[in-house]
Amino acid sequence: MNFRKEHTIYTFMWALLYASPVVNIYTRMAGNPKITFSWGEIFHAWAFTSIWLVMFAIHNFLLLPILLRKRKTGTYLCLSVAILLAGTFINYMGRPKHRHVDEIRMEEEWKADSIAYERVAAVRLGDGRYCSPQNPMHSKPLEFRPIDPLPMLGPGELVAFFGGLLLMGMNLGVKLYFMSQRDLERQKIIDKKNLEQQMEYLKYQVNPHFFMNTLNNIHALVDIDPERAKTTIVELSKMMRHILYDGGKKLIPLSREVEFLDLYVQLMRLRYSNKVHISVNLPKQLPELKLPPLMLIIFVENAFKHGISYREESFINISVEVENKRLLFGCRNSKPTQPQKSNEKGGMGLQNVRQRLELLYEDDYTLSINDAEKTYEVTLDIPMQS
């Protein structure tokens, strides 16, 4: 919708600019009946306006993406000045080289107004000379001679340069305004998606079935390893605290998200025998960077749900790396030949995860899924904020 409004403004603006020469000549004709309609004058004005139109198109579709998307301010400024100078030079090359054409038109308009003509017209003497009618005896005679060529930098070139500059400034202002509107709308959608994800997570991901199995494992540990049972209860409470209090935030520290991921894996280890090999490769020191909450757990939960078998050897390999303020996440699991039936409902699903990634990062992320015959691997590359 904003895209349509923005280009409607541009269309209306250029329609006014192209209509202004026609309106101008009709206005002059209404004030002075002796002035005739001239297509040549209109085409000349349209040619001048077309130079601005080309400059505007280059600025809007080429230069602004360099500034707003790639953040290359120096390149943008250099190219903008080059476009302005090019437009000024084209205007200079297309104008008449002498002023006699314009002066003839001005003289015809002066003659149409008798009062103005008496003030500025010259009186021809018998010997072919010209003098002023206000003081014909003492004024210095004026000889008729060809008019010198116009200078390089005239009024037309100044109008072309500063007119193009104003157009670029207007274009940048309109673009920034509608970008801010699109960002606000996108943020509203992101907030809504985050809330939906949190509710879905609470409803499906950490459901009563998960807690039932975890509490049963803790109950068994009470007699076998009481200290381990106490530790597991603390881990479970930390996990729930993270979901309840951090799940609704826009950004959380990377360390807290990784801690939650590690707690989830530790709780899941209690449910499986030695036939299931689970490895988690986490950085020893995490930078102070932030990312949206509950971004990684979806893939890990799916790996445990679909990649584990009680009848055969299974594995899950999880890795987290940080490089140049980007999170590199990988999750690889086995695929049982006879998948077990699970009563647990699915989570958000990959389709909803992709939608959230597109809303958050647009084109600045990579989600790769390799669904092979015996393995299933997910790799995710997303930027993080300081």
GROMACS .gro file of C-alpha atoms in nm:
model
  386
    1MET     CA    1   0.000   0.000   0.000
    2ASN     CA    2   0.278   0.248   0.089
    3PHE     CA    3   0.459   0.155  -0.232
    4ARG     CA    4   0.150   0.252  -0.432
    5LYS     CA    5   0.105   0.580  -0.243
    6GLU     CA    6   0.470   0.673  -0.296
    7HIS     CA    7   0.457   0.623  -0.672
    8THR     CA    8   0.120   0.799  -0.695
    9ILE     CA    9   0.289   1.108  -0.549
   10TYR     CA   10   0.567   1.084  -0.808
   11THR     CA   11   0.319   1.042  -1.096
   12PHE     CA   12   0.112   1.340  -0.983
   13MET     CA   13   0.423   1.557  -0.944
   14TRP     CA   14   0.553   1.480  -1.294
   15ALA     CA   15   0.209   1.530  -1.447
   16LEU     CA   16   0.205   1.881  -1.298
   17LEU     CA   17   0.556   1.957  -1.427
   18TYR     CA   18   0.470   1.848  -1.781
   19ALA     CA   19   0.138   2.036  -1.773
   20SER     CA   20   0.289   2.362  -1.642
   21PRO     CA   21   0.420   2.491  -1.984
   22VAL     CA   22   0.075   2.447  -2.140
   23VAL     CA   23  -0.092   2.621  -1.845
   24ASN     CA   24   0.165   2.901  -1.863
   25ILE     CA   25   0.114   2.976  -2.232
   26TYR     CA   26  -0.265   2.972  -2.200
   27THR     CA   27  -0.241   3.210  -1.904
   28ARG     CA   28  -0.032   3.452  -2.112
   29MET     CA   29  -0.270   3.423  -2.405
   30ALA     CA   30  -0.563   3.509  -2.176
   31GLY     CA   31  -0.385   3.824  -2.059
   32ASN     CA   32  -0.269   3.930  -2.406
   33PRO     CA   33  -0.474   3.826  -2.712
   34LYS     CA   34  -0.184   3.904  -2.947
   35ILE     CA   35   0.025   3.617  -2.806
   36THR     CA   36  -0.021   3.300  -3.011
   37PHE     CA   37   0.004   2.935  -2.906
   38SER     CA   38   0.352   2.793  -2.971
   39TRP     CA   39   0.418   2.418  -2.974
   40GLY     CA   40   0.788   2.489  -3.017
   41GLU     CA   41   0.800   2.666  -2.682
   42ILE     CA   42   0.613   2.378  -2.514
   43PHE     CA   43   0.838   2.111  -2.666
   44HIS     CA   44   1.143   2.307  -2.556
   45ALA     CA   45   1.010   2.316  -2.198
   46TRP     CA   46   0.924   1.946  -2.211
   47ALA     CA   47   1.275   1.863  -2.328
   48PHE     CA   48   1.413   2.053  -2.030
   49THR     CA   49   1.173   1.871  -1.794
   50SER     CA   50   1.270   1.534  -1.944
   51ILE     CA   51   1.629   1.592  -1.832
   52TRP     CA   52   1.498   1.621  -1.475
   53LEU     CA   53   1.286   1.310  -1.524
   54VAL     CA   54   1.589   1.102  -1.627
   55MET     CA   55   1.788   1.238  -1.331
   56PHE     CA   56   1.499   1.154  -1.099
   57ALA     CA   57   1.468   0.797  -1.231
   58ILE     CA   58   1.841   0.731  -1.190
   59HIS     CA   59   1.834   0.875  -0.839
   60ASN     CA   60   1.522   0.686  -0.731
   61PHE     CA   61   1.601   0.341  -0.872
   62LEU     CA   62   1.983   0.335  -0.863
   63LEU     CA   63   2.131   0.584  -0.618
   64LEU     CA   64   1.883   0.560  -0.332
   65PRO     CA   65   1.923   0.180  -0.297
   66ILE     CA   66   2.300   0.239  -0.270
   67LEU     CA   67   2.242   0.481   0.018
   68LEU     CA   68   1.949   0.322   0.202
   69ARG     CA   69   2.017  -0.050   0.154
   70LYS     CA   70   2.394  -0.077   0.115
   71ARG     CA   71   2.473   0.226   0.339
   72LYS     CA   72   2.742   0.357   0.100
   73THR     CA   73   2.709   0.730   0.164
   74GLY     CA   74   3.030   0.831  -0.016
   75THR     CA   75   2.939   0.644  -0.333
   76TYR     CA   76   2.590   0.793  -0.324
   77LEU     CA   77   2.719   1.152  -0.292
   78CYS     CA   78   2.974   1.112  -0.572
   79LEU     CA   79   2.722   0.962  -0.811
   80SER     CA   80   2.460   1.226  -0.721
   81VAL     CA   81   2.699   1.510  -0.803
   82ALA     CA   82   2.795   1.335  -1.127
   83ILE     CA   83   2.428   1.305  -1.227
   84LEU     CA   84   2.366   1.674  -1.150
   85LEU     CA   85   2.667   1.785  -1.354
   86ALA     CA   86   2.567   1.558  -1.642
   87GLY     CA   87   2.215   1.701  -1.645
   88THR     CA   88   2.354   2.055  -1.641
   89PHE     CA   89   2.588   1.978  -1.933
   90ILE     CA   90   2.307   1.821  -2.138
   91ASN     CA   91   2.096   2.131  -2.080
   92TYR     CA   92   2.384   2.350  -2.198
   93MET     CA   93   2.436   2.145  -2.514
   94GLY     CA   94   2.066   2.159  -2.602
   95ARG     CA   95   2.009   2.532  -2.569
   96PRO     CA   96   2.042   2.795  -2.850
   97LYS     CA   97   2.396   2.930  -2.882
   98HIS     CA   98   2.283   3.295  -2.933
   99ARG     CA   99   2.022   3.507  -2.767
  100HIS     CA  100   1.854   3.639  -3.080
  101VAL     CA  101   1.573   3.382  -3.070
  102ASP     CA  102   1.475   3.473  -2.717
  103GLU     CA  103   1.504   3.845  -2.785
  104ILE     CA  104   1.279   3.819  -3.088
  105ARG     CA  105   1.016   3.651  -2.873
  106MET     CA  106   1.059   3.918  -2.604
  107GLU     CA  107   1.030   4.196  -2.860
  108GLU     CA  108   0.707   4.051  -2.993
  109GLU     CA  109   0.561   4.045  -2.642
  110TRP     CA  110   0.678   4.404  -2.582
  111LYS     CA  111   0.512   4.518  -2.899
  112ALA     CA  112   0.188   4.359  -2.784
  113ASP     CA  113   0.190   4.596  -2.486
  114SER     CA  114   0.210   4.954  -2.618
  115ILE     CA  115   0.308   5.110  -2.288
  116ALA     CA  116   0.596   4.873  -2.224
  117TYR     CA  117   0.705   4.907  -2.583
  118GLU     CA  118   0.725   5.288  -2.560
  119ARG     CA  119   0.956   5.250  -2.257
  120VAL     CA  120   1.200   5.004  -2.401
  121ALA     CA  121   1.178   5.023  -2.782
  122ALA     CA  122   1.438   5.220  -2.973
  123VAL     CA  123   1.372   5.502  -3.224
  124ARG     CA  124   1.528   5.448  -3.559
  125LEU     CA  125   1.712   5.747  -3.705
  126GLY     CA  126   1.744   5.822  -4.070
  127ASP     CA  127   2.103   5.702  -4.091
  128GLY     CA  128   2.019   5.357  -3.958
  129ARG     CA  129   2.122   5.424  -3.598
  130TYR     CA  130   1.907   5.372  -3.286
  131CYS     CA  131   1.862   5.590  -2.980
  132SER     CA  132   1.633   5.615  -2.678
  133PRO     CA  133   1.299   5.799  -2.726
  134GLN     CA  134   1.329   5.966  -2.384
  135ASN     CA  135   1.631   6.170  -2.495
  136PRO     CA  136   1.688   6.125  -2.869
  137MET     CA  137   1.925   6.423  -2.908
  138HIS     CA  138   2.174   6.348  -2.631
  139SER     CA  139   2.167   5.969  -2.608
  140LYS     CA  140   2.456   5.782  -2.753
  141PRO     CA  141   2.359   5.618  -3.083
  142LEU     CA  142   2.331   5.240  -3.071
  143GLU     CA  143   2.441   5.027  -3.361
  144PHE     CA  144   2.266   4.700  -3.444
  145ARG     CA  145   2.514   4.411  -3.421
  146PRO     CA  146   2.500   4.035  -3.367
  147ILE     CA  147   2.468   3.927  -3.007
  148ASP     CA  148   2.760   3.745  -2.848
  149PRO     CA  149   2.732   3.374  -2.761
  150LEU     CA  150   2.592   3.286  -2.423
  151PRO     CA  151   2.833   3.211  -2.138
  152MET     CA  152   2.892   2.854  -2.019
  153LEU     CA  153   2.710   2.902  -1.687
  154GLY     CA  154   2.386   3.082  -1.753
  155PRO     CA  155   2.046   3.098  -1.581
  156GLY     CA  156   1.931   2.780  -1.758
  157GLU     CA  157   2.221   2.578  -1.624
  158LEU     CA  158   2.168   2.710  -1.271
  159VAL     CA  159   1.799   2.620  -1.290
  160ALA     CA  160   1.887   2.270  -1.418
  161PHE     CA  161   2.143   2.213  -1.142
  162PHE     CA  162   1.945   2.342  -0.845
  163GLY     CA  163   1.618   2.203  -0.983
  164GLY     CA  164   1.777   1.859  -1.001
  165LEU     CA  165   1.915   1.906  -0.650
  166LEU     CA  166   1.569   1.992  -0.517
  167LEU     CA  167   1.419   1.692  -0.695
  168MET     CA  168   1.674   1.456  -0.539
  169GLY     CA  169   1.615   1.606  -0.195
  170MET     CA  170   1.239   1.569  -0.237
  171ASN     CA  171   1.282   1.212  -0.360
  172LEU     CA  172   1.500   1.125  -0.060
  173GLY     CA  173   1.253   1.282   0.185
  174VAL     CA  174   0.953   1.097   0.039
  175LYS     CA  175   1.148   0.770   0.030
  176LEU     CA  176   1.258   0.802   0.394
  177TYR     CA  177   0.904   0.887   0.503
  178PHE     CA  178   0.750   0.581   0.339
  179MET     CA  179   1.040   0.362   0.458
  180SER     CA  180   0.966   0.469   0.814
  181GLN     CA  181   0.599   0.385   0.760
  182ARG     CA  182   0.689   0.042   0.620
  183ASP     CA  183   0.924  -0.018   0.915
  184LEU     CA  184   0.646   0.066   1.160
  185GLU     CA  185   0.407  -0.172   0.987
  186ARG     CA  186   0.674  -0.444   0.972
  187GLN     CA  187   0.748  -0.397   1.342
  188LYS     CA  188   0.380  -0.438   1.425
  189ILE     CA  189   0.371  -0.763   1.227
  190ILE     CA  190   0.691  -0.882   1.398
  191ASP     CA  191   0.549  -0.805   1.742
  192LYS     CA  192   0.233  -0.993   1.651
  193LYS     CA  193   0.433  -1.290   1.521
  194ASN     CA  194   0.648  -1.292   1.835
  195LEU     CA  195   0.337  -1.301   2.053
  196GLU     CA  196   0.186  -1.576   1.841
  197GLN     CA  197   0.508  -1.774   1.860
  198GLN     CA  198   0.525  -1.737   2.236
  199MET     CA  199   0.166  -1.857   2.275
  200GLU     CA  200   0.220  -2.145   2.033
  201TYR     CA  201   0.537  -2.241   2.215
  202LEU     CA  202   0.366  -2.243   2.550
  203LYS     CA  203   0.078  -2.441   2.404
  204TYR     CA  204   0.268  -2.704   2.206
  205GLN     CA  205   0.642  -2.698   2.258
  206VAL     CA  206   0.654  -2.722   2.636
  207ASN     CA  207   0.332  -2.914   2.685
  208PRO     CA  208   0.210  -3.128   2.976
  209HIS     CA  209   0.343  -3.442   2.808
  210PHE     CA  210   0.697  -3.302   2.818
  211PHE     CA  211   0.663  -3.205   3.182
  212MET     CA  212   0.514  -3.540   3.270
  213ASN     CA  213   0.814  -3.728   3.131
  214THR     CA  214   1.061  -3.485   3.287
  215LEU     CA  215   0.897  -3.505   3.630
  216ASN     CA  216   0.889  -3.885   3.607
  217ASN     CA  217   1.262  -3.883   3.538
  218ILE     CA  218   1.319  -3.650   3.833
  219HIS     CA  219   1.109  -3.881   4.053
  220ALA     CA  220   1.330  -4.174   3.955
  221LEU     CA  221   1.641  -3.972   4.035
  222VAL     CA  222   1.520  -3.891   4.387
  223ASP     CA  223   1.612  -4.240   4.508
  224ILE     CA  224   1.908  -4.298   4.274
  225ASP     CA  225   2.077  -3.959   4.274
  226PRO     CA  226   1.905  -3.702   4.500
  227GLU     CA  227   2.154  -3.428   4.422
  228ARG     CA  228   2.100  -3.475   4.050
  229ALA     CA  229   1.723  -3.462   4.104
  230LYS     CA  230   1.754  -3.129   4.285
  231THR     CA  231   1.970  -2.991   4.006
  232THR     CA  232   1.721  -3.103   3.743
  233ILE     CA  233   1.436  -2.926   3.923
  234VAL     CA  234   1.638  -2.605   3.924
  235GLU     CA  235   1.713  -2.645   3.553
  236LEU     CA  236   1.345  -2.698   3.477
  237SER     CA  237   1.250  -2.384   3.668
  238LYS     CA  238   1.512  -2.180   3.480
  239MET     CA  239   1.375  -2.306   3.154
  240MET     CA  240   1.020  -2.206   3.240
  241ARG     CA  241   1.138  -1.866   3.363
  242HIS     CA  242   1.306  -1.808   3.027
  243ILE     CA  243   0.988  -1.896   2.836
  244LEU     CA  244   0.758  -1.688   3.056
  245TYR     CA  245   0.968  -1.373   3.095
  246ASP     CA  246   1.205  -1.365   2.797
  247GLY     CA  247   0.981  -1.517   2.530
  248GLY     CA  248   0.785  -1.194   2.484
  249LYS     CA  249   1.087  -0.962   2.446
  250LYS     CA  250   1.213  -0.836   2.111
  251LEU     CA  251   1.577  -0.919   2.181
  252ILE     CA  252   1.757  -1.113   2.452
  253PRO     CA  253   2.129  -1.177   2.515
  254LEU     CA  254   2.282  -1.462   2.319
  255SER     CA  255   2.414  -1.615   2.641
  256ARG     CA  256   2.061  -1.650   2.778
  257GLU     CA  257   1.932  -1.817   2.462
  258VAL     CA  258   2.225  -2.060   2.457
  259GLU     CA  259   2.173  -2.137   2.826
  260PHE     CA  260   1.809  -2.217   2.756
  261LEU     CA  261   1.911  -2.442   2.466
  262ASP     CA  262   2.160  -2.628   2.686
  263LEU     CA  263   1.903  -2.673   2.964
  264TYR     CA  264   1.656  -2.818   2.716
  265VAL     CA  265   1.911  -3.070   2.593
  266GLN     CA  266   2.005  -3.171   2.949
  267LEU     CA  267   1.642  -3.235   3.037
  268MET     CA  268   1.591  -3.437   2.721
  269ARG     CA  269   1.896  -3.653   2.797
  270LEU     CA  270   1.708  -3.797   3.096
  271ARG     CA  271   1.455  -3.960   2.864
  272TYR     CA  272   1.693  -4.161   2.645
  273SER     CA  273   1.934  -4.451   2.687
  274ASN     CA  274   2.297  -4.480   2.582
  275LYS     CA  275   2.189  -4.570   2.228
  276VAL     CA  276   2.116  -4.202   2.169
  277HIS     CA  277   2.431  -3.996   2.121
  278ILE     CA  278   2.376  -3.627   2.187
  279SER     CA  279   2.656  -3.376   2.135
  280VAL     CA  280   2.633  -3.001   2.192
  281ASN     CA  281   2.916  -2.778   2.072
  282LEU     CA  282   2.885  -2.433   2.230
  283PRO     CA  283   3.139  -2.148   2.247
  284LYS     CA  284   3.321  -2.118   2.577
  285GLN     CA  285   3.287  -1.739   2.574
  286LEU     CA  286   2.987  -1.568   2.415
  287PRO     CA  287   3.001  -1.206   2.296
  288GLU     CA  288   2.752  -0.952   2.428
  289LEU     CA  289   2.520  -0.975   2.130
  290LYS     CA  290   2.143  -1.005   2.111
  291LEU     CA  291   1.892  -1.198   1.902
  292PRO     CA  292   1.516  -1.267   1.907
  293PRO     CA  293   1.412  -1.521   2.174
  294LEU     CA  294   1.314  -1.882   2.105
  295MET     CA  295   1.473  -1.872   1.761
  296LEU     CA  296   1.675  -2.196   1.781
  297ILE     CA  297   1.470  -2.424   2.002
  298ILE     CA  298   1.226  -2.507   1.721
  299PHE     CA  299   1.494  -2.692   1.525
  300VAL     CA  300   1.625  -2.874   1.833
  301GLU     CA  301   1.277  -2.982   1.941
  302ASN     CA  302   1.208  -3.121   1.591
  303ALA     CA  303   1.539  -3.310   1.600
  304PHE     CA  304   1.446  -3.485   1.926
  305LYS     CA  305   1.094  -3.552   1.807
  306HIS     CA  306   1.175  -3.700   1.466
  307GLY     CA  307   1.540  -3.808   1.489
  308ILE     CA  308   1.540  -4.038   1.794
  309SER     CA  309   1.461  -4.410   1.799
  310TYR     CA  310   1.452  -4.641   2.102
  311ARG     CA  311   1.520  -4.944   1.881
  312GLU     CA  312   1.838  -4.839   1.698
  313GLU     CA  313   2.141  -4.615   1.728
  314SER     CA  314   2.049  -4.246   1.697
  315PHE     CA  315   2.235  -3.919   1.722
  316ILE     CA  316   2.181  -3.544   1.747
  317ASN     CA  317   2.463  -3.297   1.689
  318ILE     CA  318   2.407  -2.932   1.781
  319SER     CA  319   2.658  -2.652   1.720
  320VAL     CA  320   2.658  -2.277   1.782
  321GLU     CA  321   2.925  -2.042   1.647
  322VAL     CA  322   2.963  -1.664   1.634
  323GLU     CA  323   3.151  -1.491   1.354
  324ASN     CA  324   3.148  -1.118   1.267
  325LYS     CA  325   2.833  -1.052   1.472
  326ARG     CA  326   2.652  -1.336   1.297
  327LEU     CA  327   2.515  -1.651   1.455
  328LEU     CA  328   2.596  -1.977   1.278
  329PHE     CA  329   2.367  -2.251   1.409
  330GLY     CA  330   2.366  -2.615   1.300
  331CYS     CA  331   2.153  -2.911   1.402
  332ARG     CA  332   2.205  -3.256   1.249
  333ASN     CA  333   2.017  -3.570   1.348
  334SER     CA  334   1.966  -3.927   1.232
  335LYS     CA  335   1.651  -4.050   1.060
  336PRO     CA  336   1.521  -4.381   1.198
  337THR     CA  337   1.424  -4.646   0.945
  338GLN     CA  338   1.100  -4.692   1.137
  339PRO     CA  339   0.998  -4.356   1.286
  340GLN     CA  340   0.836  -4.385   1.624
  341LYS     CA  341   0.486  -4.261   1.682
  342SER     CA  342   0.469  -3.956   1.900
  343ASN     CA  343   0.175  -3.816   2.088
  344GLU     CA  344   0.340  -3.474   2.107
  345LYS     CA  345   0.194  -3.211   1.882
  346GLY     CA  346   0.416  -3.026   1.642
  347GLY     CA  347   0.560  -2.687   1.710
  348MET     CA  348   0.557  -2.377   1.494
  349GLY     CA  349   0.664  -2.564   1.182
  350LEU     CA  350   0.929  -2.467   0.931
  351GLN     CA  351   0.689  -2.256   0.727
  352ASN     CA  352   0.611  -2.028   1.021
  353VAL     CA  353   0.980  -2.015   1.112
  354ARG     CA  354   1.064  -1.897   0.759
  355GLN     CA  355   0.795  -1.629   0.780
  356ARG     CA  356   0.939  -1.499   1.104
  357LEU     CA  357   1.292  -1.494   0.961
  358GLU     CA  358   1.175  -1.301   0.653
  359LEU     CA  359   0.998  -1.044   0.870
  360LEU     CA  360   1.297  -1.001   1.097
  361TYR     CA  361   1.585  -1.008   0.848
  362GLU     CA  362   1.435  -0.983   0.496
  363ASP     CA  363   1.722  -1.102   0.271
  364ASP     CA  364   1.993  -1.092   0.539
  365TYR     CA  365   1.966  -1.453   0.657
  366THR     CA  366   2.033  -1.805   0.531
  367LEU     CA  367   1.827  -2.111   0.625
  368SER     CA  368   1.948  -2.431   0.463
  369ILE     CA  369   1.779  -2.771   0.509
  370ASN     CA  370   1.933  -3.093   0.382
  371ASP     CA  371   1.687  -3.380   0.405
  372ALA     CA  372   1.894  -3.686   0.312
  373GLU     CA  373   1.800  -4.053   0.327
  374LYS     CA  374   1.948  -4.122   0.671
  375THR     CA  375   2.017  -3.776   0.811
  376TYR     CA  376   1.841  -3.443   0.849
  377GLU     CA  377   2.048  -3.126   0.880
  378VAL     CA  378   1.954  -2.762   0.939
  379THR     CA  379   2.195  -2.467   0.918
  380LEU     CA  380   2.098  -2.112   1.007
  381ASP     CA  381   2.296  -1.790   0.957
  382ILE     CA  382   2.144  -1.471   1.106
  383PRO     CA  383   2.284  -1.130   1.211
  384MET     CA  384   2.286  -1.020   1.574
  385GLN     CA  385   2.276  -0.677   1.735
  386SER     CA  386   2.505  -0.522   1.990
   0.00000   0.00000   0.00000
